XYZ file of C-alpha atoms in Angstrom:
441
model
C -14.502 -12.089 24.107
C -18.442 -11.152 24.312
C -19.156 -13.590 21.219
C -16.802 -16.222 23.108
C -19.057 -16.081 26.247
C -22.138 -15.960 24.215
C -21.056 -19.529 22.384
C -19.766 -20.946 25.548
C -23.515 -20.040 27.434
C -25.602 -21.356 24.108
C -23.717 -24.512 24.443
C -24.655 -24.696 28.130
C -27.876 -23.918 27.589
C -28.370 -26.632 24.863
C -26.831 -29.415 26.542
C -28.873 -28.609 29.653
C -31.822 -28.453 27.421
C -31.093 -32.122 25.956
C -30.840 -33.163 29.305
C -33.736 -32.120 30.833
C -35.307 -33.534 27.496
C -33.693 -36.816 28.002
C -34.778 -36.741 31.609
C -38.327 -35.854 30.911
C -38.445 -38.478 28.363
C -37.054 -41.428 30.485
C -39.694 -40.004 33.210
C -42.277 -40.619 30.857
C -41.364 -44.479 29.364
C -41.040 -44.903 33.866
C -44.802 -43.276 34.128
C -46.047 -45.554 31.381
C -44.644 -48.427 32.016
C -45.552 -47.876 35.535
C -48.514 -47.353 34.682
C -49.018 -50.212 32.328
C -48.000 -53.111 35.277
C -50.658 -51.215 37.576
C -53.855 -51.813 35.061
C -51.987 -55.193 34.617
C -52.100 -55.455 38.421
C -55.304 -53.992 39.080
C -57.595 -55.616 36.411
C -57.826 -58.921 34.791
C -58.524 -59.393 31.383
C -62.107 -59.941 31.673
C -63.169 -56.802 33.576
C -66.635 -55.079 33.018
C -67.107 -53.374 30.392
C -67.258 -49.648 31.505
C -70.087 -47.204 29.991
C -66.925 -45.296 28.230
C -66.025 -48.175 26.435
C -69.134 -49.449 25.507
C -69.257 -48.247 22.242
C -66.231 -49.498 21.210
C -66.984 -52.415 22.690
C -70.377 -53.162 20.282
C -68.016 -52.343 17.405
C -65.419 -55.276 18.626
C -68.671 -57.546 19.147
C -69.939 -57.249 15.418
C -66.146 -58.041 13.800
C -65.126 -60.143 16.128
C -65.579 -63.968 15.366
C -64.758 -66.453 18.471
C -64.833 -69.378 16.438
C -61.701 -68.640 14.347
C -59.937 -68.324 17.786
C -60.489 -71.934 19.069
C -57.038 -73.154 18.531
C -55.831 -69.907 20.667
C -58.609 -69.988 23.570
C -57.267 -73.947 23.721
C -53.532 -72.648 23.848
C -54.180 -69.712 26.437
C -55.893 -71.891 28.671
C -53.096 -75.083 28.481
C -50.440 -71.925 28.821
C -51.965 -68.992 30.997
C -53.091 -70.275 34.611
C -54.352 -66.734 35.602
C -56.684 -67.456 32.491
C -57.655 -70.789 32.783
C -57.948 -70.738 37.027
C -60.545 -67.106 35.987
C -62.090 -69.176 32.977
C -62.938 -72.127 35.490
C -64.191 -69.498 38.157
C -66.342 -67.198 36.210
C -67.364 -69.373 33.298
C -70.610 -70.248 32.411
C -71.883 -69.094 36.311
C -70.665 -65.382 35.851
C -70.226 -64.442 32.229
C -70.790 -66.957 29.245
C -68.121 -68.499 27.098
C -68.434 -66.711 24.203
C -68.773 -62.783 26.604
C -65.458 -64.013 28.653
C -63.347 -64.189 25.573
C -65.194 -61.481 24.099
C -64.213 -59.365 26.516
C -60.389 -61.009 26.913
C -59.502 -60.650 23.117
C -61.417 -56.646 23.669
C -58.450 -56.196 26.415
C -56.106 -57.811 24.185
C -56.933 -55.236 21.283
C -57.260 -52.418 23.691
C -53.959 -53.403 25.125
C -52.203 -53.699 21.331
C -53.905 -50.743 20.519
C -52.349 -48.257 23.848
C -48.767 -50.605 23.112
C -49.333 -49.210 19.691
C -50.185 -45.788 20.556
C -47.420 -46.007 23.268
C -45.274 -46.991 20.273
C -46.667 -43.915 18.369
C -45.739 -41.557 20.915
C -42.947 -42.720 21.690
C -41.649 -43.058 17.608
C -43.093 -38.973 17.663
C -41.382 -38.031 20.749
C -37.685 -39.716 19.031
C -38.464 -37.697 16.075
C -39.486 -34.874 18.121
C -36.186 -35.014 20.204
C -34.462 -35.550 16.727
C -35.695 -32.560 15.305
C -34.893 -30.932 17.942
C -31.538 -31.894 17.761
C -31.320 -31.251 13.901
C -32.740 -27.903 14.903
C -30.167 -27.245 17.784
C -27.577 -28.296 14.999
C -28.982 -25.962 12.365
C -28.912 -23.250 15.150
C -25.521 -23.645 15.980
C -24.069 -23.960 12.455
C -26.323 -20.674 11.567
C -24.243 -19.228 14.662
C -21.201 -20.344 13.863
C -21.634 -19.485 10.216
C -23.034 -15.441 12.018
C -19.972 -15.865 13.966
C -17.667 -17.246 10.713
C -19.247 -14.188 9.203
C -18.453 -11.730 11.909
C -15.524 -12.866 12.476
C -14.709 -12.666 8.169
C -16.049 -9.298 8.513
C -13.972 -8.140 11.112
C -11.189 -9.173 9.450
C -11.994 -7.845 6.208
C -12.527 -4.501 8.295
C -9.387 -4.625 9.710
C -7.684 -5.792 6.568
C -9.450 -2.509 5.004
C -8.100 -0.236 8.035
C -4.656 -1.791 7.834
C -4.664 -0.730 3.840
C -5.848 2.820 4.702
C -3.295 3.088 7.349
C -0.727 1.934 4.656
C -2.043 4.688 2.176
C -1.438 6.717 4.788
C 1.891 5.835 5.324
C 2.636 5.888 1.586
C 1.281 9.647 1.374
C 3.310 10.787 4.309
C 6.676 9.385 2.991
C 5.596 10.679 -0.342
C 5.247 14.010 1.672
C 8.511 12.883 2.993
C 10.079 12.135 -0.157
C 8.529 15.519 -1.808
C 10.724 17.610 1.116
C 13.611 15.275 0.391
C 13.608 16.304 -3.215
C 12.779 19.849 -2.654
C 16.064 20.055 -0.238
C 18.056 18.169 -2.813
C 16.930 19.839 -5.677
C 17.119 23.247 -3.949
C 21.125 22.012 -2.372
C 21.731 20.967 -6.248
C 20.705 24.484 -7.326
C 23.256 26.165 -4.970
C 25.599 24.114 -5.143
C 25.852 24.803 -8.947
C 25.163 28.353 -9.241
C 28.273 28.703 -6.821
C 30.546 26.102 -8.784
C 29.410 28.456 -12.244
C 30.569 31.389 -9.793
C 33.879 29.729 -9.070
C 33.973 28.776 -12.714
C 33.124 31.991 -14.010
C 35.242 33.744 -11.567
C 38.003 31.531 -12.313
C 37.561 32.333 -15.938
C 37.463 35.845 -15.282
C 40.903 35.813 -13.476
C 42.171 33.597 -16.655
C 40.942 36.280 -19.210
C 42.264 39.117 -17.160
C 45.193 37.440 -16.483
C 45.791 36.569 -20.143
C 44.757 40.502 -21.103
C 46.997 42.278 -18.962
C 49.974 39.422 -19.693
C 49.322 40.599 -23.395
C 49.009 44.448 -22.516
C 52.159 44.627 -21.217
C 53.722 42.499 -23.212
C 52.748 45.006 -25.967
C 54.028 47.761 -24.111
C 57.297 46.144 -23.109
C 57.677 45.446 -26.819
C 57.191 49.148 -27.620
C 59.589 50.335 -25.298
C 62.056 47.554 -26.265
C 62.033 48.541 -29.833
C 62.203 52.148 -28.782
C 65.079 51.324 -26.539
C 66.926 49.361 -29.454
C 66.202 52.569 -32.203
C 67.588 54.485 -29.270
C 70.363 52.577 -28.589
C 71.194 51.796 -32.546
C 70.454 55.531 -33.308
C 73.289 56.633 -30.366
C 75.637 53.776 -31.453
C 75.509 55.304 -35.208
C 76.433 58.479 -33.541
C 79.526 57.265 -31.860
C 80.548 55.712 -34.779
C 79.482 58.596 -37.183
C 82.057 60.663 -34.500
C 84.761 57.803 -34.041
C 85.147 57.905 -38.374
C 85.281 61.673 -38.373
C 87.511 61.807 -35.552
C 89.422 59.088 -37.461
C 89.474 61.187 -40.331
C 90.875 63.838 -38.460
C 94.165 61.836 -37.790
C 96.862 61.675 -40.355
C 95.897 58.595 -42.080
C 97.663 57.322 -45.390
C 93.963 55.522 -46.199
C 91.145 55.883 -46.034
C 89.366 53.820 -42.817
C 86.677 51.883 -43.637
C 83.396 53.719 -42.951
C 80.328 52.511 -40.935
C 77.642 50.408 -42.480
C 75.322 52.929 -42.721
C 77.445 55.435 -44.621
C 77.386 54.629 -48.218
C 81.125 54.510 -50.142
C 80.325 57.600 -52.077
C 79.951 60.155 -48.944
C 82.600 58.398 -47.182
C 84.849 59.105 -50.311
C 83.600 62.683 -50.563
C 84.066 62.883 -46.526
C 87.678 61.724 -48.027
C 88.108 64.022 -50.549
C 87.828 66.826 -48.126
C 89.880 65.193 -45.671
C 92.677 65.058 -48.008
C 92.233 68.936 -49.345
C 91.637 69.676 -45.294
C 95.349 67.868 -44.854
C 97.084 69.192 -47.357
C 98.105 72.561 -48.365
C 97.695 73.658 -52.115
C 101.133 74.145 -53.927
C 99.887 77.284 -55.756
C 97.396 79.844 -56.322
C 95.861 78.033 -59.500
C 95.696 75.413 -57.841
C 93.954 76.657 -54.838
C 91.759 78.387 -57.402
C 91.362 74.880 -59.106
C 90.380 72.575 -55.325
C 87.492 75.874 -54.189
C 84.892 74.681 -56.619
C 85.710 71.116 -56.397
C 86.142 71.625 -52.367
C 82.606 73.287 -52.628
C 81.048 70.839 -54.630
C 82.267 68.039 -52.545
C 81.017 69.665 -49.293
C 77.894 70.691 -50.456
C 77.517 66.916 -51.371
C 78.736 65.679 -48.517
C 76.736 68.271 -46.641
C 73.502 66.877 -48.850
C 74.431 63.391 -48.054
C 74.536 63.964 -44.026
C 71.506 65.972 -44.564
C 69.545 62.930 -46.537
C 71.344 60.452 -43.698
C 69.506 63.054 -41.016
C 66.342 62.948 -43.062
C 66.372 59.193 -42.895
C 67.177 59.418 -39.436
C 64.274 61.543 -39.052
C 61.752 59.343 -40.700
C 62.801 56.105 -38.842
C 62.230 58.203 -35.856
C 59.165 58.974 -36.891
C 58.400 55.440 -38.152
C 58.933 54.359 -34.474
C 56.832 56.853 -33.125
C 53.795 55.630 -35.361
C 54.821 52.036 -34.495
C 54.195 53.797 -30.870
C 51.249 55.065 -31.358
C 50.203 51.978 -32.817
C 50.319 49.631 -29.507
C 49.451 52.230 -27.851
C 46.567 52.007 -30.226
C 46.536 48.506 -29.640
C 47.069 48.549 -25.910
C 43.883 50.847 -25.633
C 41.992 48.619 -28.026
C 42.884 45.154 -26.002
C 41.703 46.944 -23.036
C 38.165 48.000 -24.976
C 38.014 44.610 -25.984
C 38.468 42.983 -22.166
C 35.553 45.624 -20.805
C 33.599 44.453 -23.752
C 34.278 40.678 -22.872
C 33.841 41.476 -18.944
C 30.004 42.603 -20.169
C 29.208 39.398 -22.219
C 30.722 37.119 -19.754
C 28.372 38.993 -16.753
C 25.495 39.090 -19.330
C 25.994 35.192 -20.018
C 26.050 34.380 -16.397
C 23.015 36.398 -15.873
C 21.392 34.631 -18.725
C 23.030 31.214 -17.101
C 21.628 32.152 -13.283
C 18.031 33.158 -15.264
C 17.745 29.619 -16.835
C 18.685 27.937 -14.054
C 16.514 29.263 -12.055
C 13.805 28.887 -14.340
C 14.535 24.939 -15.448
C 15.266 24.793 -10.881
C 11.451 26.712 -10.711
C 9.979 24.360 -13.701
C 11.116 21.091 -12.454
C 9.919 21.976 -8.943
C 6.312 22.872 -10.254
C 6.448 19.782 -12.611
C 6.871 17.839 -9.131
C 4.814 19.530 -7.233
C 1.894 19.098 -9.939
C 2.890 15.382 -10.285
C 3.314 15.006 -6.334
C -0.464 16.671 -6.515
C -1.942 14.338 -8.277
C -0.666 11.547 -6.420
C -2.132 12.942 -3.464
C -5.618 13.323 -4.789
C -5.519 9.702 -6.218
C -4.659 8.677 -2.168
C -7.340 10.758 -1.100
C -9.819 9.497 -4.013
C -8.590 5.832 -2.700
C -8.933 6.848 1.127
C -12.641 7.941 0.468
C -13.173 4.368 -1.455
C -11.789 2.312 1.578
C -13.656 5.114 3.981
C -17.200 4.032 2.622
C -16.401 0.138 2.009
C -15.785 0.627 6.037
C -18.877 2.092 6.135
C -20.567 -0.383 4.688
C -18.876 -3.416 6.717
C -19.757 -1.540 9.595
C -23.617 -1.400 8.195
C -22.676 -5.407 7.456
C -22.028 -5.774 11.216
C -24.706 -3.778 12.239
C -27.130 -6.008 10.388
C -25.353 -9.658 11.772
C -25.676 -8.253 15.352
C -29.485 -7.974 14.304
C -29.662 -11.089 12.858
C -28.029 -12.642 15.969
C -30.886 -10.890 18.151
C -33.078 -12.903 16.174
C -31.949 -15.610 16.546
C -31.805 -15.060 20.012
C -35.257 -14.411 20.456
C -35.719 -17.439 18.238
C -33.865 -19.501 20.468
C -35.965 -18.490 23.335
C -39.082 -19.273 21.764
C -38.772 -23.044 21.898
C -38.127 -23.048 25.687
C -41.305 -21.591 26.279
C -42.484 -24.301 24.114
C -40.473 -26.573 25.886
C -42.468 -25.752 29.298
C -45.801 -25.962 27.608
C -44.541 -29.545 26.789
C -44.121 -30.503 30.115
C -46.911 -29.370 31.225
C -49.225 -30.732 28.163
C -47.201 -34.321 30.057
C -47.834 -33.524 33.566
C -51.391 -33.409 32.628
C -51.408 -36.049 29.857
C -49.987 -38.292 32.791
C -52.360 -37.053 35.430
C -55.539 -38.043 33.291
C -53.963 -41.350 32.489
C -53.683 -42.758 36.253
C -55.010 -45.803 36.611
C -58.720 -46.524 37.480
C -60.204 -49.901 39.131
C -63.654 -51.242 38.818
C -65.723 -52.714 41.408
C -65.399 -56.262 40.017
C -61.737 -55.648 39.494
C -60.755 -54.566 43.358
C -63.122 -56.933 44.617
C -61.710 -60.050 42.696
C -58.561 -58.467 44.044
């Protein structure tokens, strides 16, 4: 707005100035012209010759040659009254022929010499006036080219301040960005260590799950079996006492014995069922049947005793079998403590990386968001002193401008001494009479 004003009063001032110029100018061609039709008026062309001119006048005298002008002197007089009514009057009684157009072709130089001098003053003040103007011109291109400049300047400083306020926007949604991730990355991290919980729990509950299902089902197999020998064992009973209790009846045969007695006790448990049965028909042969009855009940006796023995060992083979998933049961329950340690140890170990990979990437970041920061700072300090130095740049136009300034005023102080160099110029050139002038008047 100030530089606005500034232009608007400089181009004021300078049209004002070429005014006044102009005026001053057009004053002066009035003054001399003027001043020219008063000597016309007030003299004739064959005044005196004054003591200032006198000198002149002797050099006009020895160049001057009359008789190469008799064809003009014949021409002036058949074409000038105001000559030829003066040459009548004053010629020979007053001045002589050859002194009256002596002194008329003196005026006639004098007056072709001021019209040239006129001319001359009048062809410096037009080039005066048009360096003037070339020099307003110059002036106001230099201050439009200090206000181009400015103006370039101020835009360039702007343009700079708009950057640094965009680095500064960059570096807080960097910022922005960095809290974004760190959130993220830190939402991330929980949000897996608690799906590996649920996993790991979930696992857990599978592996117990699956340990226990096969506990028991060892168990439940053991007593099953146990059950069965049990059951088999009492069923071989009942049928060991339903054959001798069969045996015991009158039977023409013999019954078929159970699978598990062999035909040669069940024929011996015969034998003896028959000599049981039957009554011996003498005393020989009673005598005859004891050892034989003996023999066949100690090996019957022996077989039921081997039958017990084997009896006895299965039972003994089940116990071991037992005491084997029982064996088996404890060792499936070692073996799920020992996998309920590595599993918690692995998690550990899973949580531990995690959190160190979660810790690494985060100082990676950091470090990386670190040195983005110190290149926006090194780049903030670079715009910071180019600002600097516009502002040094602006500095030095408004000093250049108050220069000018002070340059402009210069030439209006010469302007005045102008003026009055033509007030008095104008004063010493008034017009001046002689006697024989104002008395032929």
């Amino acid at each position: 707005m100030a530089m606005w004003l500034y232009q608007a009063a400089k181009q004021v001032q300078e049209k004002v100035q070429e005014r006044a110029t102009s005026i001053v100018a057009q004053v002066q061609d009035e003054a001399q012209h003027l001043l020219k039709t008063m000597n016309q008026m007030q003299t004739n062309p064959v005044d005196e010759i004054i003591f200032e001119e006198l000198e002149e006048y002797k050099a006009f005298q020895e160049v001057f040659d009359l008789d190469m002008k008799t064809d003009d002197v014949a021409a002036i007089l058949q074409t000038d009254e105001f000559v030829s009514d003066l040459h009548t009057a004053m010629v020979p009684e007053q001045l002589s022929y050859k002194e009256f157009w002596t002194r008329y072709y003196f005026r006639q130089f004098l007056q072709v010499r001021l019209e040239e001098e006129q001319a001359k003053r009048d062809e410096e003040r037009r080039l005066k006036f048009e360096q003037e103007r070339e020099l307003r011109e110059k002036r106001q291109r230099e201050a439009d080219e200090v206000a181009a400049e400015e103006q370039r300047l101020r835009d360039e400083q702007l343009a700079k301040e708009m950057d640094v306020q965009m680095w500064k926007d960059q570096v807080a949604a960097l910022q922005d960005v960095i809290a974004n991730l760190e959130k993220t990355e830190a939402a991330n991290e929980s949000l897996l260590v608690e799906e590996y919980e649920a996993k790991m729990a979930q696992m857990t509950i599978q592996i117990d799950d699956a340990r226990a299902t096969g506990y028991e089902e060892g168990i439940a197999e053991s007593e099953q079996i146990i059950k069965s020998m049990r059951e088999s064992s009492q069923q071989d009973l009942k049928e060991m006492e339903a054959y001798l209790f069969s045996l015991l009846q009158s039977a023409a045969s013999m019954p078929p014995p159970p699978p598990y007695v062999s035909s040669e006790l069940a024929q011996a448990i015969w034998s003896l069922h028959n000599v049981a049965v039957r009554p011996p028909s003498g005393p020989s042969e009673m005598a005859s049947q004891a050892p034989d009855a003996t023999a066949a009940e100690l090996k019957a006796l022996r077989a039921e005793h081997a039958a017990l023995q084997a009896t006895l060992e299965g039972a003994q083979q089940n116990l071991k079998e037992m005491d084997l998933w029982k064996a088996r049961a404890v060792k499936m329950k070692k073996l799920k403590d020992e996998s309920d340690a590595a599993a918690k140890l692995h998690e550990e170990q899973v949580l531990a990386t995690i959190v160190e990979a979660t810790n690494a990437g985060v100082a990676k970041g950091k470090e990386e968001m670190a040195a983005q920061v110190a290149t926006l700072e090194a780049k903030l300090q670079h715009q910071a002193e180019e600002i600097r130095q516009l502002t040094q740049t602006i500095n030095t136009s408004q000093d250049l401008v108050q220069a000018v300034r002070l340059a402009e005023a210069k030439p209006a102080v010469k302007d005045e001494a102008a003026k009055v160099e033509t007030e008095d110029v104008l004063a010493l050139e008034e017009p001046r009479g002689d006697d024989w002038g104002e008395s032929w008047e």
